[in-house]
XYZ file of C-alpha atoms in Angstrom:
332
model
C 0.325 -0.270 0.092
C 1.528 3.825 -1.042
C 2.453 5.482 2.253
C 0.177 9.121 1.821
C -0.660 11.777 4.555
C -4.358 10.216 4.957
C -5.093 13.195 7.768
C -4.303 15.645 5.255
C -6.537 14.157 2.485
C -9.531 12.675 4.158
C -9.569 16.294 5.486
C -9.945 17.382 1.330
C -13.206 15.856 1.810
C -16.853 16.595 3.169
C -16.554 13.405 5.487
C -16.081 13.358 8.658
C -13.363 9.817 9.387
C -13.955 7.542 11.995
C -11.394 4.737 11.351
C -8.785 3.684 8.987
C -8.049 -0.154 8.217
C -6.023 -0.860 4.974
C -6.974 -3.369 2.938
C -5.030 -4.736 -0.085
C -5.662 -2.069 -2.830
C -7.562 0.544 -0.696
C -8.109 2.687 2.606
C -11.757 1.468 4.137
C -12.454 5.094 5.747
C -15.782 4.844 8.470
C -17.427 7.630 7.915
C -20.104 10.014 9.122
C -21.649 9.586 5.731
C -21.158 5.369 5.582
C -18.470 3.713 4.749
C -15.857 4.597 1.523
C -12.666 3.676 0.050
C -9.945 5.802 -0.705
C -7.804 4.348 -3.958
C -4.637 5.510 -4.421
C -3.523 5.795 -8.377
C 0.067 5.101 -9.889
C -0.351 6.463 -12.668
C -3.280 10.001 -12.843
C -3.498 9.680 -16.493
C -4.366 6.412 -15.876
C -6.523 8.093 -13.113
C -8.041 11.453 -15.167
C -9.072 8.710 -17.697
C -10.871 5.978 -15.432
C -12.660 9.360 -14.138
C -13.998 10.458 -17.755
C -15.706 6.973 -18.872
C -17.215 6.651 -15.127
C -19.411 10.298 -15.936
C -20.162 9.669 -19.675
C -21.204 6.011 -18.392
C -23.877 7.349 -15.607
C -24.681 10.197 -18.253
C -25.234 7.247 -20.826
C -27.621 5.914 -18.024
C -25.794 2.876 -16.473
C -25.044 4.636 -12.571
C -24.375 1.191 -10.842
C -20.689 2.189 -11.403
C -18.195 3.251 -8.922
C -18.024 7.237 -8.969
C -15.679 9.516 -7.467
C -16.799 11.493 -4.641
C -15.739 15.218 -5.060
C -13.992 16.921 -2.240
C -15.141 20.401 -0.979
C -13.171 21.920 -3.385
C -15.487 20.313 -5.995
C -12.354 18.565 -7.262
C -13.069 14.391 -8.346
C -9.774 13.483 -7.710
C -6.468 14.616 -5.655
C -2.956 14.620 -6.991
C -0.404 13.997 -4.826
C 3.282 14.642 -6.675
C 2.685 12.182 -8.804
C -0.335 10.147 -7.804
C -3.695 10.545 -7.933
C -6.128 9.599 -4.910
C -9.754 8.977 -5.166
C -12.879 8.385 -2.957
C -15.943 6.308 -3.729
C -18.601 4.425 -1.819
C -18.194 1.130 -0.133
C -20.835 -1.527 -0.861
C -20.582 -4.055 1.968
C -23.107 -6.474 0.295
C -22.079 -7.174 -3.470
C -24.240 -10.665 -4.009
C -22.449 -12.968 -6.921
C -24.774 -12.242 -10.086
C -25.911 -15.796 -11.340
C -25.185 -15.814 -14.593
C -27.490 -16.636 -17.221
C -28.604 -15.561 -20.774
C -30.168 -12.112 -19.775
C -26.886 -11.280 -17.463
C -24.486 -11.721 -20.235
C -26.845 -9.637 -22.512
C -26.570 -6.864 -19.911
C -22.954 -7.361 -19.322
C -22.807 -7.241 -23.532
C -24.800 -3.950 -23.328
C -22.843 -2.561 -20.581
C -19.401 -3.362 -21.230
C -20.328 -1.718 -25.108
C -21.645 1.373 -22.936
C -18.073 1.638 -21.722
C -16.189 0.515 -24.110
C -17.995 3.486 -25.802
C -17.378 6.486 -22.911
C -13.482 5.371 -23.496
C -13.463 5.956 -26.711
C -14.685 9.697 -26.450
C -11.544 10.186 -23.859
C -8.719 11.421 -26.200
C -6.243 10.931 -23.009
C -4.821 8.020 -23.954
C -3.812 6.377 -27.473
C -5.611 2.644 -28.289
C -2.696 1.935 -31.065
C 0.158 2.811 -29.129
C -0.925 -0.091 -26.886
C -2.226 -2.382 -28.909
C 1.849 -1.557 -30.271
C 2.617 -2.716 -27.010
C 0.926 -5.623 -26.866
C 2.345 -6.890 -30.722
C 5.776 -6.188 -29.361
C 5.208 -8.480 -25.734
C 3.235 -11.142 -27.782
C 6.558 -11.130 -30.160
C 8.643 -11.400 -27.091
C 7.258 -14.019 -25.401
C 7.266 -15.457 -29.026
C 11.252 -15.420 -28.505
C 11.299 -16.341 -25.277
C 8.793 -19.851 -26.369
C 11.093 -20.640 -29.385
C 14.323 -20.688 -26.773
C 12.416 -22.134 -23.938
C 12.023 -25.043 -26.679
C 15.311 -25.423 -27.922
C 16.732 -25.415 -24.821
C 14.651 -27.882 -23.583
C 14.787 -30.545 -26.277
C 18.622 -30.112 -26.479
C 19.269 -30.830 -23.003
C 15.867 -33.070 -21.994
C 13.577 -33.823 -24.357
C 14.560 -37.231 -25.079
C 15.544 -38.129 -21.005
C 11.987 -39.327 -20.200
C 8.506 -40.661 -21.698
C 7.239 -37.589 -19.953
C 9.788 -35.258 -21.584
C 9.206 -36.324 -25.096
C 5.545 -35.867 -24.756
C 6.008 -32.262 -22.983
C 8.459 -31.838 -26.031
C 5.824 -32.854 -28.955
C 2.946 -30.810 -27.097
C 5.343 -27.286 -27.641
C 5.381 -27.282 -31.420
C 1.673 -26.464 -31.519
C 2.433 -24.295 -28.287
C 4.333 -22.286 -30.981
C 2.450 -22.656 -34.016
C -0.221 -20.983 -31.920
C 1.141 -17.933 -30.915
C 3.102 -17.535 -34.023
C -0.962 -17.532 -35.096
C -1.834 -14.974 -32.467
C 1.265 -13.326 -33.424
C 0.312 -12.649 -36.790
C -3.020 -12.043 -36.178
C -2.641 -9.121 -33.942
C -0.327 -7.128 -37.071
C -3.020 -7.839 -39.618
C -3.224 -5.014 -42.254
C -6.918 -5.377 -41.731
C -6.884 -4.065 -37.777
C -6.661 -0.182 -38.426
C -6.002 2.621 -35.851
C -9.769 3.543 -35.973
C -10.949 0.233 -35.051
C -8.801 0.096 -31.764
C -9.454 2.366 -28.362
C -8.362 1.808 -25.014
C -10.041 -0.156 -21.949
C -8.870 -2.502 -19.313
C -6.884 -5.414 -19.910
C -8.251 -7.399 -18.186
C -11.680 -7.540 -17.144
C -13.263 -10.400 -15.194
C -15.887 -11.562 -13.017
C -14.837 -9.988 -10.108
C -15.867 -6.696 -12.128
C -19.340 -7.811 -11.248
C -21.344 -7.880 -8.657
C -25.212 -7.376 -7.738
C -26.567 -4.033 -5.482
C -29.734 -3.576 -4.509
C -31.121 -6.115 -7.611
C -29.191 -4.500 -10.092
C -25.654 -5.433 -12.544
C -23.527 -3.693 -10.484
C -20.130 -2.735 -12.022
C -16.862 -2.291 -9.977
C -13.267 -2.784 -9.451
C -10.454 -1.063 -12.263
C -8.671 1.395 -9.406
C -5.273 0.348 -10.282
C -5.628 -1.128 -13.904
C -3.286 -2.199 -16.386
C -4.701 -0.987 -19.856
C -4.852 -2.527 -22.900
C -7.404 -2.147 -26.103
C -11.001 -3.203 -25.921
C -10.671 -6.054 -27.440
C -8.552 -7.593 -25.493
C -11.600 -6.879 -22.530
C -14.263 -8.559 -24.894
C -11.712 -11.645 -24.770
C -10.836 -12.036 -21.212
C -14.180 -11.479 -20.159
C -15.633 -14.270 -22.096
C -12.500 -16.538 -22.027
C -13.596 -16.276 -18.674
C -16.698 -16.355 -18.893
C -16.776 -19.876 -20.927
C -14.162 -21.228 -19.118
C -16.918 -21.250 -16.168
C -20.141 -21.930 -17.359
C -19.840 -23.469 -20.978
C -22.966 -22.301 -22.390
C -22.632 -21.201 -25.885
C -25.570 -18.897 -25.993
C -24.286 -16.987 -22.954
C -22.150 -16.077 -25.368
C -23.988 -15.069 -28.019
C -26.084 -12.965 -25.633
C -23.310 -11.079 -24.967
C -22.774 -10.154 -28.622
C -26.070 -9.818 -28.668
C -26.330 -7.134 -26.456
C -22.706 -5.890 -26.845
C -23.606 -5.100 -30.838
C -27.643 -3.347 -29.727
C -24.770 -1.017 -28.589
C -21.796 -0.790 -30.256
C -21.346 -2.070 -33.484
C -18.879 -4.875 -33.837
C -16.717 -5.466 -37.468
C -14.875 -8.062 -38.960
C -11.686 -6.857 -37.691
C -12.739 -6.311 -34.311
C -13.706 -10.315 -34.348
C -10.232 -10.765 -35.656
C -8.482 -8.629 -32.613
C -10.958 -10.923 -30.044
C -10.122 -13.868 -31.614
C -6.372 -12.963 -31.727
C -6.299 -11.805 -28.393
C -7.562 -14.947 -26.816
C -5.781 -17.496 -29.185
C -3.120 -17.395 -26.946
C -2.396 -20.287 -25.365
C -1.845 -18.886 -22.675
C -2.337 -21.634 -19.330
C -0.648 -24.272 -21.501
C 2.588 -22.291 -22.230
C 2.815 -21.184 -18.212
C 2.060 -24.725 -16.745
C 4.554 -25.850 -19.977
C 7.351 -23.067 -18.712
C 6.554 -24.304 -15.080
C 7.687 -28.095 -16.141
C 10.799 -27.209 -17.511
C 11.788 -24.917 -14.946
C 11.784 -27.986 -12.433
C 12.912 -30.261 -14.597
C 15.735 -27.437 -15.127
C 16.136 -27.721 -11.240
C 16.249 -30.989 -11.208
C 12.641 -30.338 -9.319
C 10.245 -33.061 -8.462
C 8.083 -32.875 -11.805
C 4.384 -34.150 -12.455
C 2.573 -34.141 -15.992
C -0.794 -32.715 -14.165
C -0.889 -29.043 -14.065
C -0.001 -29.875 -18.870
C -3.036 -31.573 -18.228
C -5.307 -29.746 -17.009
C -3.958 -26.893 -18.670
C -4.847 -29.241 -22.066
C -8.599 -29.290 -20.918
C -8.809 -25.616 -20.729
C -7.609 -24.720 -24.274
C -10.095 -28.155 -25.801
C -12.535 -25.680 -24.363
C -11.170 -21.988 -25.328
C -11.062 -23.888 -28.558
C -14.600 -24.639 -28.860
C -15.369 -20.853 -28.308
C -13.015 -19.751 -31.231
C -14.340 -21.608 -33.163
C -17.895 -20.395 -32.277
C -17.044 -16.703 -32.208
C -15.037 -17.362 -35.851
C -18.396 -18.382 -36.977
C -20.243 -15.980 -35.883
C -17.221 -13.481 -37.227
C -17.700 -14.602 -40.812
C -21.187 -15.001 -40.382
C -20.974 -10.865 -39.299
C -19.847 -9.598 -43.265
C -21.486 -7.447 -45.229
C -19.137 -6.316 -48.195
C -15.709 -6.892 -49.542
C -13.447 -10.202 -49.445
C -11.219 -11.373 -46.158
C -9.269 -14.280 -45.089
C -10.883 -17.058 -42.868
C -10.547 -15.717 -39.486
């Protein structure tokens, strides 16, 4: 937790602070106006951007989102050196939402509204973030290839398990290369990308007073909107295994914001990365290299997850193909 002068900060707000409790990602304040959360932002530009999209989202009609409480001077945030500080209401009871097609559709609509709000902000560049994503993918690909070459040269034939892992490495590298190629495809233009969060997950949702509630994003790692969607759908499908909910999400999203073929391609590019498979193989190789006890159980579990992701990828690719209205493109 960042060290700041809490007494100085709290004096800037109208509420009288009774007790302060440090949490993992914020300070919980008990005040005469109810419980509040005090968040410290390591990047002021991201804080400004986050304030802007929350306010625009509320003006669109979706007010079930954490908004910044204004100071005595009516400022929506404080700037202390190179950091920012915001205060929001704290809800003691945020219930789990029961997923279904109706909720998935609502999630799609809300995320599309959020993306519209974010897209209106000139503070951050989506094209710059996409370039960073491409560079990171290339770097990960290079590290993965070096890992494979080293493992195969030293341990690839040592045992039945090592030979099996070595064989898995080829399709893993092919998937990584495919994801990188899709990210760099010429049909993806600067106009198609805008800033959002890198990871939007189940934890960012809840139910408050019977309404779907969007929460979090106080120390966000930012990326582009298509990664936001890819991460959410991947997480959602691995949890619920329901393709009808995936279609409901897209239907809700496109009620608010249209998705081009290039948008779908970017979503698939981010989703195509064999994340669990790579991590499990990397962990296995590290243990083999340090003469530790190894097991292929983690890799087997990762492969099962990958099978589910492959099903999701095919389904979204088919939807993308149906979405084309004009022009001729290569198949996703």
